[in-house]
PDB file of C-alpha atoms in Angstrom:
ATOM      1  CA  MET Q   1      24.540 -17.367 -20.616  1.00 31.00           C
ATOM      2  CA  ARG Q   2      25.475 -17.653 -16.964  1.00 35.00           C
ATOM      3  CA  GLY Q   3      22.151 -18.825 -15.737  1.00 31.00           C
ATOM      4  CA  ALA Q   4      18.635 -19.670 -16.627  1.00 31.00           C
ATOM      5  CA  LEU Q   5      16.153 -16.898 -17.125  1.00 30.00           C
ATOM      6  CA  GLN Q   6      14.462 -16.146 -13.853  1.00 31.00           C
ATOM      7  CA  GLU Q   7      11.899 -13.676 -12.647  1.00 32.00           C
ATOM      8  CA  THR Q   8      13.375 -10.889 -10.540  1.00 31.00           C
ATOM      9  CA  VAL Q   9      12.456  -7.305  -9.860  1.00 30.00           C
ATOM     10  CA  ILE Q  10      14.621  -4.307 -10.590  1.00 32.00           C
ATOM     11  CA  GLU Q  11      13.772  -0.967  -9.023  1.00 34.00           C
ATOM     12  CA  GLY Q  12      13.992   2.598 -10.220  1.00 35.00           C
ATOM     13  CA  ILE Q  13      14.311   2.195 -13.981  1.00 34.00           C
ATOM     14  CA  LYS Q  14      12.536   4.915 -15.921  1.00 33.00           C
ATOM     15  CA  THR Q  15      12.662   5.692 -19.599  1.00 31.00           C
ATOM     16  CA  ASN Q  16      11.436   8.562 -21.723  1.00 32.00           C
ATOM     17  CA  VAL Q  17      10.503   6.271 -24.615  1.00 32.00           C
ATOM     18  CA  PRO Q  18       6.724   6.873 -24.935  1.00 33.00           C
ATOM     19  CA  ARG Q  19       5.704   3.337 -25.876  1.00 33.00           C
ATOM     20  CA  LEU Q  20       7.258   1.993 -22.669  1.00 34.00           C
ATOM     21  CA  ASN Q  21       5.533   4.421 -20.346  1.00 37.00           C
ATOM     22  CA  THR Q  22       2.064   3.386 -21.495  1.00 36.00           C
ATOM     23  CA  VAL Q  23       2.345  -0.295 -20.538  1.00 38.00           C
ATOM     24  CA  VAL Q  24       2.198  -1.091 -16.825  1.00 41.00           C
ATOM     25  CA  ASP Q  25       2.424  -4.892 -16.701  1.00 51.00           C
ATOM     26  CA  GLU Q  26       5.021  -5.311 -19.447  1.00 56.00           C
ATOM     27  CA  ARG Q  27       7.829  -7.780 -18.943  1.00 77.00           C
ATOM     28  CA  TRP Q  28      11.369  -6.458 -19.413  1.00 86.00           C
ATOM     29  CA  LEU Q  29      14.720  -8.150 -19.923  1.00 88.00           C
ATOM     30  CA  GLU Q  30      18.078  -6.871 -18.724  1.00 90.00           C
ATOM     31  CA  VAL Q  31      21.169  -8.169 -20.505  1.00 91.00           C
ATOM     32  CA  ALA Q  32      24.254  -7.420 -18.366  1.00 92.00           C
ATOM     33  CA  VAL Q  33      27.658  -7.823 -20.011  1.00 91.00           C
ATOM     34  CA  HIS Q  34      30.924  -7.657 -18.055  1.00 89.00           C
ATOM     35  CA  CYS Q  35      33.677  -6.452 -20.370  1.00 88.00           C
ATOM     36  CA  ALA Q  36      36.932  -4.534 -20.651  1.00 86.00           C
ATOM     37  CA  ALA Q  37      36.764  -0.745 -21.011  1.00 84.00           C
ATOM     38  CA  GLU Q  38      37.859  -0.848 -24.650  1.00 87.00           C
ATOM     39  CA  GLN Q  39      34.835  -3.033 -25.544  1.00 90.00           C
ATOM     40  CA  VAL Q  40      32.180  -0.825 -23.913  1.00 89.00           C
ATOM     41  CA  ASP Q  41      31.209   1.311 -26.921  1.00 91.00           C
ATOM     42  CA  PHE Q  42      31.009  -1.667 -29.270  1.00 92.00           C
ATOM     43  CA  ILE Q  43      28.887  -3.704 -26.833  1.00 93.00           C
ATOM     44  CA  ALA Q  44      26.607  -0.732 -26.066  1.00 93.00           C
ATOM     45  CA  ASP Q  45      26.102  -0.160 -29.801  1.00 94.00           C
ATOM     46  CA  LEU Q  46      25.425  -3.875 -30.320  1.00 92.00           C
ATOM     47  CA  LEU Q  47      22.775  -3.916 -27.568  1.00 93.00           C
ATOM     48  CA  LEU Q  48      21.118  -0.808 -29.023  1.00 93.00           C
ATOM     49  CA  ALA Q  49      21.207  -2.329 -32.523  1.00 91.00           C
ATOM     50  CA  ARG Q  50      19.491  -5.443 -31.135  1.00 90.00           C
ATOM     51  CA  GLY Q  51      16.652  -3.318 -29.736  1.00 89.00           C
ATOM     52  CA  ALA Q  52      17.712  -2.166 -26.272  1.00 92.00           C
ATOM     53  CA  VAL Q  53      15.638   0.844 -25.206  1.00 92.00           C
ATOM     54  CA  SER Q  54      18.268   1.867 -22.680  1.00 92.00           C
ATOM     55  CA  VAL Q  55      21.961   1.113 -22.102  1.00 93.00           C
ATOM     56  CA  THR Q  56      23.826   1.974 -18.913  1.00 90.00           C
ATOM     57  CA  MET Q  57      27.373   1.378 -17.714  1.00 86.00           C
ATOM     58  CA  ASP Q  58      28.760   0.967 -14.231  1.00 84.00           C
ATOM     59  CA  GLY Q  59      31.688  -0.493 -12.359  1.00 78.00           C
ATOM     60  CA  GLU Q  60      33.032  -1.305  -8.922  1.00 74.00           C
ATOM     61  CA  ASP Q  61      33.968   2.238  -7.869  1.00 70.00           C
ATOM     62  CA  PRO Q  62      32.124   5.496  -8.523  1.00 64.00           C
ATOM     63  CA  LEU Q  63      33.458   7.699 -11.316  1.00 58.00           C
ATOM     64  CA  PHE Q  64      33.094  11.377 -10.689  1.00 57.00           C
ATOM     65  CA  GLU Q  65      33.921  14.403 -12.758  1.00 58.00           C
ATOM     66  CA  ASN Q  66      36.238  13.855 -15.727  1.00 58.00           C
ATOM     67  CA  LYS Q  67      38.366  16.592 -17.192  1.00 63.00           C
ATOM     68  CA  PRO Q  68      37.208  17.858 -20.610  1.00 66.00           C
ATOM     69  CA  GLY Q  69      38.061  15.236 -23.216  1.00 61.00           C
ATOM     70  CA  ASP Q  70      38.553  12.405 -20.687  1.00 61.00           C
ATOM     71  CA  THR Q  71      36.528   9.295 -21.348  1.00 60.00           C
ATOM     72  CA  ASP Q  72      37.707   7.211 -18.405  1.00 64.00           C
ATOM     73  CA  LEU Q  73      35.760   4.048 -17.693  1.00 69.00           C
ATOM     74  CA  TRP Q  74      36.306   1.232 -15.272  1.00 73.00           C
ATOM     75  CA  ALA Q  75      38.905  -1.381 -16.279  1.00 76.00           C
ATOM     76  CA  GLN Q  76      36.085  -3.917 -16.002  1.00 82.00           C
ATOM     77  CA  THR Q  77      32.729  -2.396 -16.891  1.00 86.00           C
ATOM     78  CA  ARG Q  78      29.198  -3.748 -16.625  1.00 88.00           C
ATOM     79  CA  VAL Q  79      27.141  -2.741 -19.682  1.00 92.00           C
ATOM     80  CA  CYS Q  80      23.387  -3.295 -19.221  1.00 93.00           C
ATOM     81  CA  GLY Q  81      20.822  -3.224 -21.986  1.00 92.00           C
ATOM     82  CA  ILE Q  82      17.117  -3.045 -21.124  1.00 92.00           C
ATOM     83  CA  PHE Q  83      14.783  -4.684 -23.664  1.00 91.00           C
ATOM     84  CA  ASP Q  84      11.027  -4.499 -24.101  1.00 88.00           C
ATOM     85  CA  ASN Q  85      10.140  -8.191 -24.240  1.00 82.00           C
ATOM     86  CA  ALA Q  86       6.651  -7.847 -25.698  1.00 76.00           C
ATOM     87  CA  ALA Q  87       5.483 -11.234 -26.968  1.00 66.00           C
ATOM     88  CA  GLY Q  88       8.854 -12.798 -26.076  1.00 72.00           C
ATOM     89  CA  ALA Q  89      10.582 -11.264 -29.106  1.00 74.00           C
ATOM     90  CA  ILE Q  90      13.886 -10.592 -27.317  1.00 78.00           C
ATOM     91  CA  GLU Q  91      13.969 -14.015 -25.666  1.00 76.00           C
ATOM     92  CA  ALA Q  92      13.734 -15.499 -29.160  1.00 78.00           C
ATOM     93  CA  ASP Q  93      16.781 -13.402 -30.186  1.00 80.00           C
ATOM     94  CA  LEU Q  94      18.906 -14.409 -27.170  1.00 80.00           C
ATOM     95  CA  PRO Q  95      20.773 -17.188 -29.018  1.00 82.00           C
ATOM     96  CA  VAL Q  96      21.914 -14.672 -31.659  1.00 82.00           C
ATOM     97  CA  ILE Q  97      22.818 -12.072 -29.031  1.00 83.00           C
ATOM     98  CA  SER Q  98      24.636 -14.772 -27.034  1.00 82.00           C
ATOM     99  CA  GLU Q  99      26.713 -15.770 -30.049  1.00 83.00           C
ATOM    100  CA  GLU Q 100      27.655 -12.148 -30.771  1.00 85.00           C
ATOM    101  CA  LEU Q 101      28.565 -11.401 -27.158  1.00 84.00           C
ATOM    102  CA  SER Q 102      30.401 -14.649 -26.383  1.00 80.00           C
ATOM    103  CA  SER Q 103      32.986 -13.884 -29.058  1.00 79.00           C
ATOM    104  CA  LEU Q 104      33.668 -10.570 -27.282  1.00 80.00           C
ATOM    105  CA  CYS Q 105      33.399 -11.283 -23.587  1.00 81.00           C
ATOM    106  CA  GLY Q 106      32.616 -14.936 -22.956  1.00 63.00           C
ATOM    107  CA  GLY Q 107      29.136 -14.510 -21.510  1.00 69.00           C
ATOM    108  CA  PHE Q 108      26.448 -12.338 -20.019  1.00 82.00           C
ATOM    109  CA  ASP Q 109      23.660 -12.418 -17.457  1.00 86.00           C
ATOM    110  CA  VAL Q 110      19.970 -12.108 -18.275  1.00 86.00           C
ATOM    111  CA  ARG Q 111      17.151 -11.338 -15.895  1.00 86.00           C
ATOM    112  CA  ARG Q 112      13.479 -10.479 -16.241  1.00 85.00           C
ATOM    113  CA  PHE Q 113      11.665  -7.804 -14.308  1.00 81.00           C
ATOM    114  CA  ALA Q 114       8.313  -6.055 -14.166  1.00 80.00           C
ATOM    115  CA  ASP Q 115       7.632  -2.379 -14.629  1.00 78.00           C
ATOM    116  CA  GLN Q 116       7.301  -0.543 -11.325  1.00 75.00           C
ATOM    117  CA  ASN Q 117       6.106   2.827 -10.157  1.00 77.00           C
ATOM    118  CA  TRP Q 118       9.326   4.794  -9.571  1.00 69.00           C
ATOM    119  CA  GLU Q 119       7.741   7.141  -7.026  1.00 73.00           C
ATOM    120  CA  VAL Q 120       6.382   4.326  -4.843  1.00 77.00           C
ATOM    121  CA  THR Q 121       9.621   2.346  -5.032  1.00 74.00           C
ATOM    122  CA  SER Q 122      11.766   5.346  -4.189  1.00 72.00           C
ATOM    123  CA  ARG Q 123       9.518   6.263  -1.268  1.00 78.00           C
ATOM    124  CA  GLU Q 124       9.914   2.765   0.184  1.00 79.00           C
ATOM    125  CA  ARG Q 125      13.714   3.017  -0.014  1.00 78.00           C
ATOM    126  CA  SER Q 126      14.101   6.639   1.090  1.00 83.00           C
ATOM    127  CA  ARG Q 127      15.521   7.368   4.501  1.00 87.00           C
ATOM    128  CA  PRO Q 128      16.932  10.375   6.347  1.00 91.00           C
ATOM    129  CA  ILE Q 129      20.540  11.209   5.426  1.00 89.00           C
ATOM    130  CA  ALA Q 130      23.045  12.742   7.856  1.00 91.00           C
ATOM    131  CA  VAL Q 131      24.907  15.513   6.016  1.00 91.00           C
ATOM    132  CA  THR Q 132      26.937  16.736   9.011  1.00 91.00           C
ATOM    133  CA  ASP Q 133      26.508  16.684  12.767  1.00 91.00           C
ATOM    134  CA  GLY Q 134      23.234  18.514  13.218  1.00 90.00           C
ATOM    135  CA  LEU Q 135      22.198  18.699   9.531  1.00 91.00           C
ATOM    136  CA  TRP Q 136      19.915  16.105   7.937  1.00 91.00           C
ATOM    137  CA  ILE Q 137      18.024  15.614   4.677  1.00 90.00           C
ATOM    138  CA  VAL Q 138      14.668  14.138   5.710  1.00 91.00           C
ATOM    139  CA  PRO Q 139      11.842  13.071   3.360  1.00 89.00           C
ATOM    140  CA  SER Q 140       8.464  14.489   4.437  1.00 88.00           C
ATOM    141  CA  TRP Q 141       7.059  11.053   5.320  1.00 88.00           C
ATOM    142  CA  CYS Q 142       9.952  10.203   7.697  1.00 90.00           C
ATOM    143  CA  GLU Q 143      10.440  11.276  11.289  1.00 93.00           C
ATOM    144  CA  PRO Q 144      13.631  13.297  11.811  1.00 94.00           C
ATOM    145  CA  PRO Q 145      16.258  11.187  13.625  1.00 93.00           C
ATOM    146  CA  GLU Q 146      17.363  14.310  15.527  1.00 94.00           C
ATOM    147  CA  PRO Q 147      14.347  16.604  16.021  1.00 93.00           C
ATOM    148  CA  ASP Q 148      16.556  19.423  17.368  1.00 94.00           C
ATOM    149  CA  ALA Q 149      18.901  19.333  14.354  1.00 92.00           C
ATOM    150  CA  ILE Q 150      18.446  21.288  11.141  1.00 90.00           C
ATOM    151  CA  ASN Q 151      16.189  18.968   9.158  1.00 92.00           C
ATOM    152  CA  LEU Q 152      16.046  19.886   5.498  1.00 89.00           C
ATOM    153  CA  ARG Q 153      12.676  18.502   4.336  1.00 89.00           C
ATOM    154  CA  ILE Q 154      13.042  17.515   0.689  1.00 84.00           C
ATOM    155  CA  ASP Q 155      11.213  14.670  -0.995  1.00 82.00           C
ATOM    156  CA  PRO Q 156      13.308  12.593  -3.394  1.00 77.00           C
ATOM    157  CA  GLY Q 157      12.326  13.080  -6.998  1.00 71.00           C
ATOM    158  CA  MET Q 158      13.535  13.601 -10.520  1.00 61.00           C
ATOM    159  CA  ALA Q 159      15.059  17.036  -9.855  1.00 66.00           C
ATOM    160  CA  PHE Q 160      16.660  16.563  -6.441  1.00 68.00           C
ATOM    161  CA  GLY Q 161      17.119  12.798  -6.268  1.00 71.00           C
ATOM    162  CA  THR Q 162      17.684  11.319  -2.824  1.00 74.00           C
ATOM    163  CA  GLY Q 163      20.345  13.745  -1.621  1.00 77.00           C
ATOM    164  CA  GLU Q 164      22.950  10.970  -1.513  1.00 78.00           C
ATOM    165  CA  HIS Q 165      24.896  12.124  -4.575  1.00 81.00           C
ATOM    166  CA  PRO Q 166      28.430  13.238  -3.605  1.00 82.00           C
ATOM    167  CA  THR Q 167      27.952  16.643  -5.259  1.00 85.00           C
ATOM    168  CA  THR Q 168      24.763  17.321  -3.286  1.00 84.00           C
ATOM    169  CA  LEU Q 169      26.352  16.209  -0.026  1.00 85.00           C
ATOM    170  CA  GLY Q 170      29.516  18.215  -0.738  1.00 89.00           C
ATOM    171  CA  CYS Q 171      27.525  21.403  -1.419  1.00 88.00           C
ATOM    172  CA  LEU Q 172      25.454  20.984   1.741  1.00 88.00           C
ATOM    173  CA  GLN Q 173      28.573  20.245   3.800  1.00 89.00           C
ATOM    174  CA  ALA Q 174      30.246  23.384   2.424  1.00 91.00           C
ATOM    175  CA  LEU Q 175      27.132  25.488   3.110  1.00 88.00           C
ATOM    176  CA  SER Q 176      27.011  24.192   6.675  1.00 88.00           C
ATOM    177  CA  THR Q 177      30.425  25.765   7.374  1.00 90.00           C
ATOM    178  CA  LEU Q 178      29.321  29.275   6.365  1.00 88.00           C
ATOM    179  CA  PRO Q 179      28.300  31.802   9.015  1.00 86.00           C
ATOM    180  CA  LEU Q 180      24.610  32.440   8.441  1.00 74.00           C
ATOM    181  CA  ALA Q 181      24.011  35.141  11.036  1.00 76.00           C
ATOM    182  CA  GLY Q 182      22.057  38.175   9.897  1.00 62.00           C
TER     183      GLY Q 182
END
């Protein structure tokens, strides 16, 4: 492992696994593995086999739409497994997980975090977003930065998100170029 276990907070993680949604003060563990693209599936499967309730992958640069059949990943990918650490069960398994992972990638990071209310956390981080000159996405609890602009009042949530996704911004930018008279 690259460091001692420490208590940190991670924001915005939700799961649809029922047993996780019922416990508010549960402690969670994130195991983050940095690996080559060709190891991603094996490591993700290993984390799931060891009890991860969720596995995500990300890299340095955003990946957007792939063509049908493409499975492009980052050359170096970060694979994260989230574990329910009830009664310290996963911490007890870390030596075994460490041995399995070190033969593949040489190490991993582990951090603990508490469950958080996604809506409250997202509200604290939400801010107005400039789409174009004169067009903003503004959450209802924020003051519009340009009161005379077109201020699209949408609250971030599961369906719309924050409005920062490139597809959302691209659609709004394209719509802003259309003549809307009449």
